[in-house]
PDB file of C-alpha atoms in Angstrom:
ATOM      1  CA  MET A   1     120.788  13.198  67.182  1.00 50.00           C
ATOM      2  CA  GLU A   2     119.965  16.840  66.493  1.00 53.00           C
ATOM      3  CA  LYS A   3     122.848  17.926  68.758  1.00 56.00           C
ATOM      4  CA  LEU A   4     125.263  15.901  66.666  1.00 54.00           C
ATOM      5  CA  LEU A   5     124.102  17.702  63.514  1.00 56.00           C
ATOM      6  CA  GLU A   6     124.637  21.085  65.073  1.00 60.00           C
ATOM      7  CA  THR A   7     128.394  20.711  65.461  1.00 59.00           C
ATOM      8  CA  GLU A   8     130.588  23.325  63.697  1.00 61.00           C
ATOM      9  CA  ARG A   9     133.415  20.945  62.895  1.00 63.00           C
ATOM     10  CA  ASN A  10     132.976  20.224  59.216  1.00 69.00           C
ATOM     11  CA  GLU A  11     134.530  16.766  59.017  1.00 76.00           C
ATOM     12  CA  PHE A  12     132.673  15.573  62.126  1.00 76.00           C
ATOM     13  CA  LEU A  13     129.439  17.123  60.802  1.00 78.00           C
ATOM     14  CA  ILE A  14     129.705  15.262  57.503  1.00 80.00           C
ATOM     15  CA  ALA A  15     130.438  12.007  59.357  1.00 82.00           C
ATOM     16  CA  CYS A  16     127.354  12.584  61.523  1.00 81.00           C
ATOM     17  CA  LEU A  17     125.238  13.364  58.482  1.00 83.00           C
ATOM     18  CA  ARG A  18     126.437  10.197  56.793  1.00 85.00           C
ATOM     19  CA  THR A  19     125.415   8.157  59.836  1.00 85.00           C
ATOM     20  CA  VAL A  20     122.015   9.846  60.213  1.00 87.00           C
ATOM     21  CA  SER A  21     121.328   9.546  56.480  1.00 86.00           C
ATOM     22  CA  ALA A  22     122.060   5.821  56.541  1.00 86.00           C
ATOM     23  CA  TRP A  23     119.346   5.543  59.218  1.00 85.00           C
ATOM     24  CA  LEU A  24     116.866   7.789  57.327  1.00 87.00           C
ATOM     25  CA  ASN A  25     117.522   5.942  54.052  1.00 82.00           C
ATOM     26  CA  VAL A  26     115.368   3.154  55.502  1.00 82.00           C
ATOM     27  CA  GLN A  27     111.842   4.405  54.871  1.00 77.00           C
ATOM     28  CA  VAL A  28     110.346   3.028  58.055  1.00 80.00           C
ATOM     29  CA  TYR A  29     112.829   5.114  60.082  1.00 79.00           C
ATOM     30  CA  ALA A  30     112.372   8.266  57.982  1.00 80.00           C
ATOM     31  CA  THR A  31     108.625   8.038  58.546  1.00 77.00           C
ATOM     32  CA  SER A  32     108.950   7.409  62.256  1.00 85.00           C
ATOM     33  CA  GLU A  33     108.209  10.053  64.845  1.00 86.00           C
ATOM     34  CA  MET A  34     111.894  10.718  65.414  1.00 86.00           C
ATOM     35  CA  GLY A  35     112.680  10.783  61.679  1.00 85.00           C
ATOM     36  CA  ILE A  36     110.015  13.415  61.042  1.00 87.00           C
ATOM     37  CA  ALA A  37     111.068  15.382  64.133  1.00 87.00           C
ATOM     38  CA  ILE A  38     114.629  15.859  62.866  1.00 86.00           C
ATOM     39  CA  GLU A  39     113.736  16.583  59.221  1.00 88.00           C
ATOM     40  CA  SER A  40     114.295  20.334  59.409  1.00 89.00           C
ATOM     41  CA  THR A  41     117.718  19.879  61.037  1.00 87.00           C
ATOM     42  CA  VAL A  42     118.729  17.194  58.516  1.00 89.00           C
ATOM     43  CA  LEU A  43     117.781  19.329  55.517  1.00 91.00           C
ATOM     44  CA  LYS A  44     119.591  22.340  57.012  1.00 89.00           C
ATOM     45  CA  THR A  45     122.689  20.190  57.534  1.00 87.00           C
ATOM     46  CA  ILE A  46     122.531  18.790  53.996  1.00 90.00           C
ATOM     47  CA  LYS A  47     122.415  22.333  52.556  1.00 89.00           C
ATOM     48  CA  LYS A  48     125.428  23.343  54.695  1.00 86.00           C
ATOM     49  CA  CYS A  49     127.497  20.297  53.737  1.00 86.00           C
ATOM     50  CA  LEU A  50     126.688  20.607  50.035  1.00 87.00           C
ATOM     51  CA  LYS A  51     128.922  23.647  49.898  1.00 84.00           C
ATOM     52  CA  THR A  52     132.062  21.656  50.608  1.00 83.00           C
ATOM     53  CA  ASN A  53     131.322  17.979  49.993  1.00 86.00           C
ATOM     54  CA  ALA A  54     128.504  17.844  47.458  1.00 89.00           C
ATOM     55  CA  ASP A  55     129.252  14.562  45.805  1.00 91.00           C
ATOM     56  CA  ASP A  56     129.556  12.557  49.053  1.00 90.00           C
ATOM     57  CA  VAL A  57     126.564  14.275  50.631  1.00 90.00           C
ATOM     58  CA  LEU A  58     124.338  13.719  47.621  1.00 92.00           C
ATOM     59  CA  LYS A  59     125.153  10.037  47.415  1.00 91.00           C
ATOM     60  CA  THR A  60     124.520   9.428  51.127  1.00 89.00           C
ATOM     61  CA  SER A  61     121.542  11.760  51.674  1.00 91.00           C
ATOM     62  CA  ALA A  62     119.475  11.656  48.448  1.00 91.00           C
ATOM     63  CA  PRO A  63     117.574   8.511  49.512  1.00 89.00           C
ATOM     64  CA  ALA A  64     116.607  10.251  52.786  1.00 89.00           C
ATOM     65  CA  ILE A  65     115.197  13.208  50.818  1.00 90.00           C
ATOM     66  CA  LEU A  66     113.263  10.787  48.644  1.00 88.00           C
ATOM     67  CA  ASN A  67     111.758   9.135  51.724  1.00 87.00           C
ATOM     68  CA  TYR A  68     110.754  12.507  53.150  1.00 88.00           C
ATOM     69  CA  ALA A  69     109.152  13.466  49.820  1.00 86.00           C
ATOM     70  CA  GLU A  70     106.789  10.500  50.207  1.00 82.00           C
ATOM     71  CA  ILE A  71     105.411  11.898  53.480  1.00 83.00           C
ATOM     72  CA  MET A  72     102.776  14.586  53.092  1.00 81.00           C
ATOM     73  CA  PRO A  73     103.610  16.581  56.301  1.00 82.00           C
ATOM     74  CA  CYS A  74     107.286  16.559  55.344  1.00 87.00           C
ATOM     75  CA  ARG A  75     106.813  18.121  51.907  1.00 86.00           C
ATOM     76  CA  SER A  76     106.086  21.571  53.223  1.00 87.00           C
ATOM     77  CA  VAL A  77     109.313  21.426  55.293  1.00 90.00           C
ATOM     78  CA  ILE A  78     111.206  20.484  52.123  1.00 91.00           C
ATOM     79  CA  MET A  79     109.671  23.422  50.252  1.00 89.00           C
ATOM     80  CA  GLU A  80     110.463  25.878  53.026  1.00 90.00           C
ATOM     81  CA  SER A  81     114.028  24.571  53.469  1.00 91.00           C
ATOM     82  CA  GLY A  82     115.191  25.741  50.026  1.00 91.00           C
ATOM     83  CA  ILE A  83     116.693  22.336  49.290  1.00 92.00           C
ATOM     84  CA  ILE A  84     114.888  22.136  45.937  1.00 93.00           C
ATOM     85  CA  GLN A  85     116.609  25.295  44.747  1.00 93.00           C
ATOM     86  CA  CYS A  86     119.984  23.940  45.974  1.00 92.00           C
ATOM     87  CA  LEU A  87     119.528  20.657  44.128  1.00 93.00           C
ATOM     88  CA  GLY A  88     118.409  22.461  40.982  1.00 93.00           C
ATOM     89  CA  GLU A  89     121.433  24.723  41.025  1.00 93.00           C
ATOM     90  CA  ILE A  90     123.802  21.784  41.478  1.00 91.00           C
ATOM     91  CA  LEU A  91     122.141  19.970  38.583  1.00 92.00           C
ATOM     92  CA  VAL A  92     122.176  22.779  36.022  1.00 90.00           C
ATOM     93  CA  THR A  93     125.611  24.149  36.951  1.00 85.00           C
ATOM     94  CA  PRO A  94     127.833  21.065  37.255  1.00 72.00           C
ATOM     95  CA  ASP A  95     131.408  21.923  38.220  1.00 75.00           C
ATOM     96  CA  GLY A  96     133.034  18.621  37.234  1.00 76.00           C
ATOM     97  CA  LYS A  97     133.531  17.591  40.858  1.00 83.00           C
ATOM     98  CA  ILE A  98     130.168  15.856  41.175  1.00 91.00           C
ATOM     99  CA  SER A  99     129.839  12.358  39.750  1.00 93.00           C
ATOM    100  CA  GLU A 100     127.122  11.301  37.294  1.00 93.00           C
ATOM    101  CA  GLU A 101     125.773   8.907  39.944  1.00 93.00           C
ATOM    102  CA  ALA A 102     125.177  11.864  42.295  1.00 93.00           C
ATOM    103  CA  LEU A 103     123.635  13.990  39.540  1.00 94.00           C
ATOM    104  CA  CYS A 104     121.243  11.137  38.615  1.00 95.00           C
ATOM    105  CA  LEU A 105     120.241  10.906  42.300  1.00 93.00           C
ATOM    106  CA  VAL A 106     119.629  14.671  42.351  1.00 93.00           C
ATOM    107  CA  THR A 107     117.439  14.407  39.258  1.00 95.00           C
ATOM    108  CA  GLN A 108     115.501  11.490  40.758  1.00 94.00           C
ATOM    109  CA  CYS A 109     114.825  13.555  43.890  1.00 92.00           C
ATOM    110  CA  LEU A 110     113.614  16.514  41.834  1.00 94.00           C
ATOM    111  CA  MET A 111     111.325  14.243  39.775  1.00 94.00           C
ATOM    112  CA  VAL A 112     109.631  12.904  42.886  1.00 92.00           C
ATOM    113  CA  LEU A 113     109.388  16.354  44.476  1.00 91.00           C
ATOM    114  CA  CYS A 114     107.995  17.819  41.262  1.00 91.00           C
ATOM    115  CA  LEU A 115     105.208  15.242  41.306  1.00 89.00           C
ATOM    116  CA  GLU A 116     104.446  15.550  45.029  1.00 85.00           C
ATOM    117  CA  SER A 117     104.976  19.233  45.797  1.00 83.00           C
ATOM    118  CA  PRO A 118     101.971  21.581  45.493  1.00 82.00           C
ATOM    119  CA  ASP A 119     104.182  24.559  44.591  1.00 84.00           C
ATOM    120  CA  LYS A 120     105.639  24.030  41.103  1.00 88.00           C
ATOM    121  CA  GLY A 121     107.341  27.431  40.978  1.00 89.00           C
ATOM    122  CA  PRO A 122     110.860  26.267  41.876  1.00 91.00           C
ATOM    123  CA  PHE A 123     110.685  23.641  39.139  1.00 93.00           C
ATOM    124  CA  THR A 124     109.439  25.889  36.298  1.00 90.00           C
ATOM    125  CA  MET A 125     112.230  28.347  37.188  1.00 91.00           C
ATOM    126  CA  MET A 126     114.866  25.711  36.442  1.00 92.00           C
ATOM    127  CA  LEU A 127     113.300  24.460  33.189  1.00 92.00           C
ATOM    128  CA  GLN A 128     115.206  26.673  30.790  1.00 91.00           C
ATOM    129  CA  SER A 129     118.515  25.627  32.313  1.00 93.00           C
ATOM    130  CA  LEU A 130     117.467  21.956  32.203  1.00 94.00           C
ATOM    131  CA  MET A 131     116.681  22.223  28.499  1.00 94.00           C
ATOM    132  CA  GLN A 132     120.027  23.834  27.845  1.00 94.00           C
ATOM    133  CA  LEU A 133     121.756  21.118  29.893  1.00 95.00           C
ATOM    134  CA  PHE A 134     120.051  18.296  27.970  1.00 96.00           C
ATOM    135  CA  ILE A 135     120.976  19.860  24.617  1.00 95.00           C
ATOM    136  CA  SER A 136     124.651  20.145  25.636  1.00 94.00           C
ATOM    137  CA  LEU A 137     125.088  16.766  27.379  1.00 94.00           C
ATOM    138  CA  PRO A 138     126.849  13.860  25.677  1.00 93.00           C
ATOM    139  CA  LYS A 139     124.057  11.349  24.975  1.00 92.00           C
ATOM    140  CA  SER A 140     126.032   8.177  25.771  1.00 91.00           C
ATOM    141  CA  THR A 141     125.489   8.097  29.529  1.00 94.00           C
ATOM    142  CA  SER A 142     122.602   7.687  31.972  1.00 96.00           C
ATOM    143  CA  LEU A 143     122.196  11.344  32.879  1.00 96.00           C
ATOM    144  CA  PRO A 144     120.448  12.492  29.635  1.00 96.00           C
ATOM    145  CA  PHE A 145     117.612  10.003  30.324  1.00 97.00           C
ATOM    146  CA  TYR A 146     117.060  11.516  33.754  1.00 97.00           C
ATOM    147  CA  ILE A 147     117.296  15.129  32.530  1.00 97.00           C
ATOM    148  CA  ALA A 148     114.917  14.418  29.626  1.00 97.00           C
ATOM    149  CA  ALA A 149     112.317  12.861  31.939  1.00 97.00           C
ATOM    150  CA  LEU A 150     112.499  15.759  34.458  1.00 97.00           C
ATOM    151  CA  ALA A 151     112.464  18.478  31.740  1.00 96.00           C
ATOM    152  CA  LEU A 152     109.404  16.915  30.071  1.00 96.00           C
ATOM    153  CA  MET A 153     107.580  16.609  33.393  1.00 95.00           C
ATOM    154  CA  ILE A 154     108.181  20.295  34.175  1.00 94.00           C
ATOM    155  CA  TRP A 155     107.427  21.471  30.612  1.00 93.00           C
ATOM    156  CA  ASN A 156     104.017  19.805  30.786  1.00 92.00           C
ATOM    157  CA  LEU A 157     103.105  21.828  33.832  1.00 87.00           C
ATOM    158  CA  GLU A 158     100.651  24.610  33.147  1.00 73.00           C
ATOM    159  CA  GLY A 159     102.395  27.855  32.264  1.00 65.00           C
ATOM    160  CA  ALA A 160     105.770  26.274  31.504  1.00 64.00           C
ATOM    161  CA  LYS A 161     105.768  26.379  27.718  1.00 71.00           C
ATOM    162  CA  ASN A 162     107.392  29.618  26.543  1.00 70.00           C
ATOM    163  CA  TYR A 163     111.108  29.127  26.334  1.00 72.00           C
ATOM    164  CA  VAL A 164     113.517  29.949  23.531  1.00 77.00           C
ATOM    165  CA  GLU A 165     115.174  26.517  23.865  1.00 85.00           C
ATOM    166  CA  GLN A 166     112.002  24.449  23.680  1.00 91.00           C
ATOM    167  CA  GLU A 167     112.032  23.712  19.940  1.00 91.00           C
ATOM    168  CA  ARG A 168     115.728  22.800  19.960  1.00 93.00           C
ATOM    169  CA  PHE A 169     115.129  20.725  23.066  1.00 95.00           C
ATOM    170  CA  PHE A 170     112.424  18.629  21.422  1.00 95.00           C
ATOM    171  CA  LYS A 171     114.462  18.218  18.208  1.00 94.00           C
ATOM    172  CA  THR A 172     117.449  17.074  20.255  1.00 95.00           C
ATOM    173  CA  LEU A 173     115.211  14.725  22.276  1.00 95.00           C
ATOM    174  CA  VAL A 174     113.733  13.094  19.171  1.00 92.00           C
ATOM    175  CA  ALA A 175     117.208  12.594  17.650  1.00 91.00           C
ATOM    176  CA  PHE A 176     118.251  11.046  20.976  1.00 93.00           C
ATOM    177  CA  LEU A 177     115.295   8.669  20.952  1.00 89.00           C
ATOM    178  CA  HIS A 178     116.062   7.665  17.344  1.00 87.00           C
ATOM    179  CA  ASN A 179     119.375   6.190  18.476  1.00 89.00           C
ATOM    180  CA  ILE A 180     118.287   4.124  21.482  1.00 89.00           C
ATOM    181  CA  HIS A 181     116.535   1.170  19.795  1.00 84.00           C
ATOM    182  CA  LYS A 182     116.803  -0.791  16.595  1.00 82.00           C
ATOM    183  CA  VAL A 183     114.985  -3.601  14.794  1.00 74.00           C
ATOM    184  CA  GLY A 184     116.579  -6.956  15.615  1.00 71.00           C
ATOM    185  CA  GLU A 185     115.849 -10.560  14.751  1.00 67.00           C
ATOM    186  CA  THR A 186     113.809 -10.936  17.934  1.00 64.00           C
ATOM    187  CA  GLY A 187     112.016  -7.585  17.762  1.00 68.00           C
ATOM    188  CA  ILE A 188     113.033  -4.306  19.404  1.00 76.00           C
ATOM    189  CA  GLN A 189     116.621  -4.300  20.642  1.00 82.00           C
ATOM    190  CA  ILE A 190     118.817  -1.835  22.475  1.00 87.00           C
ATOM    191  CA  THR A 191     121.532  -0.368  20.269  1.00 89.00           C
ATOM    192  CA  GLU A 192     125.172  -1.063  21.185  1.00 90.00           C
ATOM    193  CA  SER A 193     125.637   2.533  22.432  1.00 90.00           C
ATOM    194  CA  TYR A 194     123.058   2.061  25.192  1.00 92.00           C
ATOM    195  CA  ARG A 195     123.104  -1.658  25.970  1.00 90.00           C
ATOM    196  CA  GLU A 196     125.475  -1.339  28.906  1.00 93.00           C
ATOM    197  CA  ILE A 197     123.592   1.495  30.674  1.00 93.00           C
ATOM    198  CA  TRP A 198     120.040   0.370  29.780  1.00 92.00           C
ATOM    199  CA  PRO A 199     119.376  -1.523  33.058  1.00 92.00           C
ATOM    200  CA  SER A 200     119.985   1.696  34.988  1.00 92.00           C
ATOM    201  CA  VAL A 201     117.648   3.834  32.867  1.00 93.00           C
ATOM    202  CA  GLU A 202     114.987   1.364  31.714  1.00 90.00           C
ATOM    203  CA  GLN A 203     112.542   2.541  34.378  1.00 92.00           C
ATOM    204  CA  LEU A 204     112.679   6.047  32.865  1.00 94.00           C
ATOM    205  CA  TRP A 205     111.503   4.920  29.417  1.00 90.00           C
ATOM    206  CA  PRO A 206     107.748   4.780  30.296  1.00 89.00           C
ATOM    207  CA  ILE A 207     108.013   8.210  31.930  1.00 93.00           C
ATOM    208  CA  ILE A 208     109.679   9.764  28.879  1.00 94.00           C
ATOM    209  CA  VAL A 209     107.104   8.212  26.528  1.00 91.00           C
ATOM    210  CA  LYS A 210     104.164   9.309  28.686  1.00 92.00           C
ATOM    211  CA  GLU A 211     105.399  12.872  29.025  1.00 94.00           C
ATOM    212  CA  LEU A 212     106.345  13.160  25.348  1.00 94.00           C
ATOM    213  CA  ILE A 213     102.836  12.004  24.364  1.00 92.00           C
ATOM    214  CA  ARG A 214     101.362  14.632  26.729  1.00 92.00           C
ATOM    215  CA  SER A 215     103.550  17.253  25.111  1.00 92.00           C
ATOM    216  CA  ALA A 216     102.511  16.337  21.603  1.00 91.00           C
ATOM    217  CA  ASN A 217      98.826  16.177  22.502  1.00 90.00           C
ATOM    218  CA  ASN A 218      98.923  19.587  24.199  1.00 88.00           C
ATOM    219  CA  GLU A 219     101.100  21.410  21.640  1.00 90.00           C
ATOM    220  CA  PRO A 220     100.560  20.637  17.913  1.00 89.00           C
ATOM    221  CA  TRP A 221     103.991  21.957  16.988  1.00 91.00           C
ATOM    222  CA  VAL A 222     105.613  19.237  19.094  1.00 92.00           C
ATOM    223  CA  LYS A 223     103.747  16.653  17.067  1.00 91.00           C
ATOM    224  CA  GLU A 224     105.078  18.361  13.926  1.00 92.00           C
ATOM    225  CA  VAL A 225     108.648  18.084  15.219  1.00 92.00           C
ATOM    226  CA  LEU A 226     108.062  14.351  15.709  1.00 90.00           C
ATOM    227  CA  LEU A 227     106.624  13.930  12.207  1.00 88.00           C
ATOM    228  CA  GLU A 228     109.417  15.910  10.541  1.00 90.00           C
ATOM    229  CA  SER A 229     112.045  13.807  12.280  1.00 88.00           C
ATOM    230  CA  GLY A 230     110.908  10.653  10.493  1.00 86.00           C
ATOM    231  CA  ILE A 231     110.408   8.835  13.766  1.00 83.00           C
ATOM    232  CA  LYS A 232     106.986   7.593  12.630  1.00 82.00           C
ATOM    233  CA  ARG A 233     108.599   5.274  10.077  1.00 83.00           C
ATOM    234  CA  LYS A 234     111.118   4.156  12.670  1.00 79.00           C
ATOM    235  CA  ILE A 235     108.330   3.300  15.127  1.00 80.00           C
ATOM    236  CA  GLN A 236     106.398   1.442  12.452  1.00 81.00           C
ATOM    237  CA  ASN A 237     109.500  -0.673  11.682  1.00 79.00           C
ATOM    238  CA  LEU A 238     110.054  -1.345  15.358  1.00 75.00           C
ATOM    239  CA  THR A 239     106.498  -2.354  16.128  1.00 72.00           C
ATOM    240  CA  SER A 240     105.880  -4.395  12.968  1.00 74.00           C
ATOM    241  CA  GLN A 241     108.337  -7.134  13.835  1.00 62.00           C
ATOM    242  CA  ASP A 242     106.772 -10.391  14.935  1.00 51.00           C
ATOM    243  CA  SER A 243     108.099 -11.701  18.191  1.00 52.00           C
ATOM    244  CA  GLU A 244     107.356 -14.733  20.326  1.00 50.00           C
ATOM    245  CA  GLU A 245     108.103 -12.719  23.437  1.00 52.00           C
ATOM    246  CA  PRO A 246     105.228 -11.147  25.409  1.00 47.00           C
ATOM    247  CA  GLU A 247     104.665  -7.504  24.597  1.00 56.00           C
ATOM    248  CA  SER A 248     107.248  -5.479  26.460  1.00 65.00           C
ATOM    249  CA  ASP A 249     107.134  -1.944  27.866  1.00 67.00           C
ATOM    250  CA  LEU A 250     109.275  -0.949  24.889  1.00 71.00           C
ATOM    251  CA  HIS A 251     106.818  -2.314  22.381  1.00 70.00           C
ATOM    252  CA  SER A 252     103.764  -0.903  24.150  1.00 77.00           C
ATOM    253  CA  GLY A 253     105.477   2.447  24.548  1.00 79.00           C
ATOM    254  CA  TYR A 254     106.233   2.714  20.880  1.00 79.00           C
ATOM    255  CA  GLY A 255     102.699   1.605  20.152  1.00 80.00           C
ATOM    256  CA  LEU A 256     101.359   4.506  22.181  1.00 81.00           C
ATOM    257  CA  LEU A 257     103.652   6.918  20.377  1.00 83.00           C
ATOM    258  CA  LEU A 258     102.417   5.585  17.032  1.00 82.00           C
ATOM    259  CA  THR A 259      98.830   6.485  17.952  1.00 84.00           C
ATOM    260  CA  LEU A 260      99.886  10.151  17.918  1.00 82.00           C
ATOM    261  CA  PHE A 261     100.080   9.993  14.161  1.00 78.00           C
ATOM    262  CA  GLU A 262      96.704   8.380  13.567  1.00 73.00           C
ATOM    263  CA  ASP A 263      94.228  10.889  12.122  1.00 59.00           C
TER     264      ASP A 263
END
């Protein structure tokens, strides 16, 4: 398998990587003795193929990277490979040739690696660019949810709090959150703008809420940004509606946010 990935023929190399990635995308194979043995070669090949076929490579290989990130011995190989820096560069400097699906997969990989990797340096280095990216992105697609979650996770790391863009980032984030939900007849509802994409980003909501609460608890000025935005009244309206449905993650998340404003 390693011999196949060492070919110099680009098209054949990408075809081989696609085949190997399909095998590694199954966690039980990625964590097998053979899967771990070829990790370094696989990551090297991914980096090489990203230069010419980034979109295809990201879609086929991101799940394999995620599986490797779950294995403690494999994390050091990931850190040493430089793949984190490659993924970060792709994410913050999109060239229009990479699909949103691939960029969301990249962000998901970076989120897992940020949590699992002992060295947070590569992540804090990309924070400023991530904040700029979130500010500039259209907010009607899935990608802003992923970027917001990743940026908040990194910003909450120790020593990652002195950036020119941080105040604008949080103001943009709060305005973004304002537009996601509304009060409906049956309680909290997704607004029309986000109803179609919500199933693909719903799992990110608890992460964003958790990290935003951490940010506000650690930095008083973030709490002030939230208060000045008027989101407290919005949350009170959302959580005050009686509903026969069991309490949802949405309702409990907003309830946790509301506790920020209790003196």
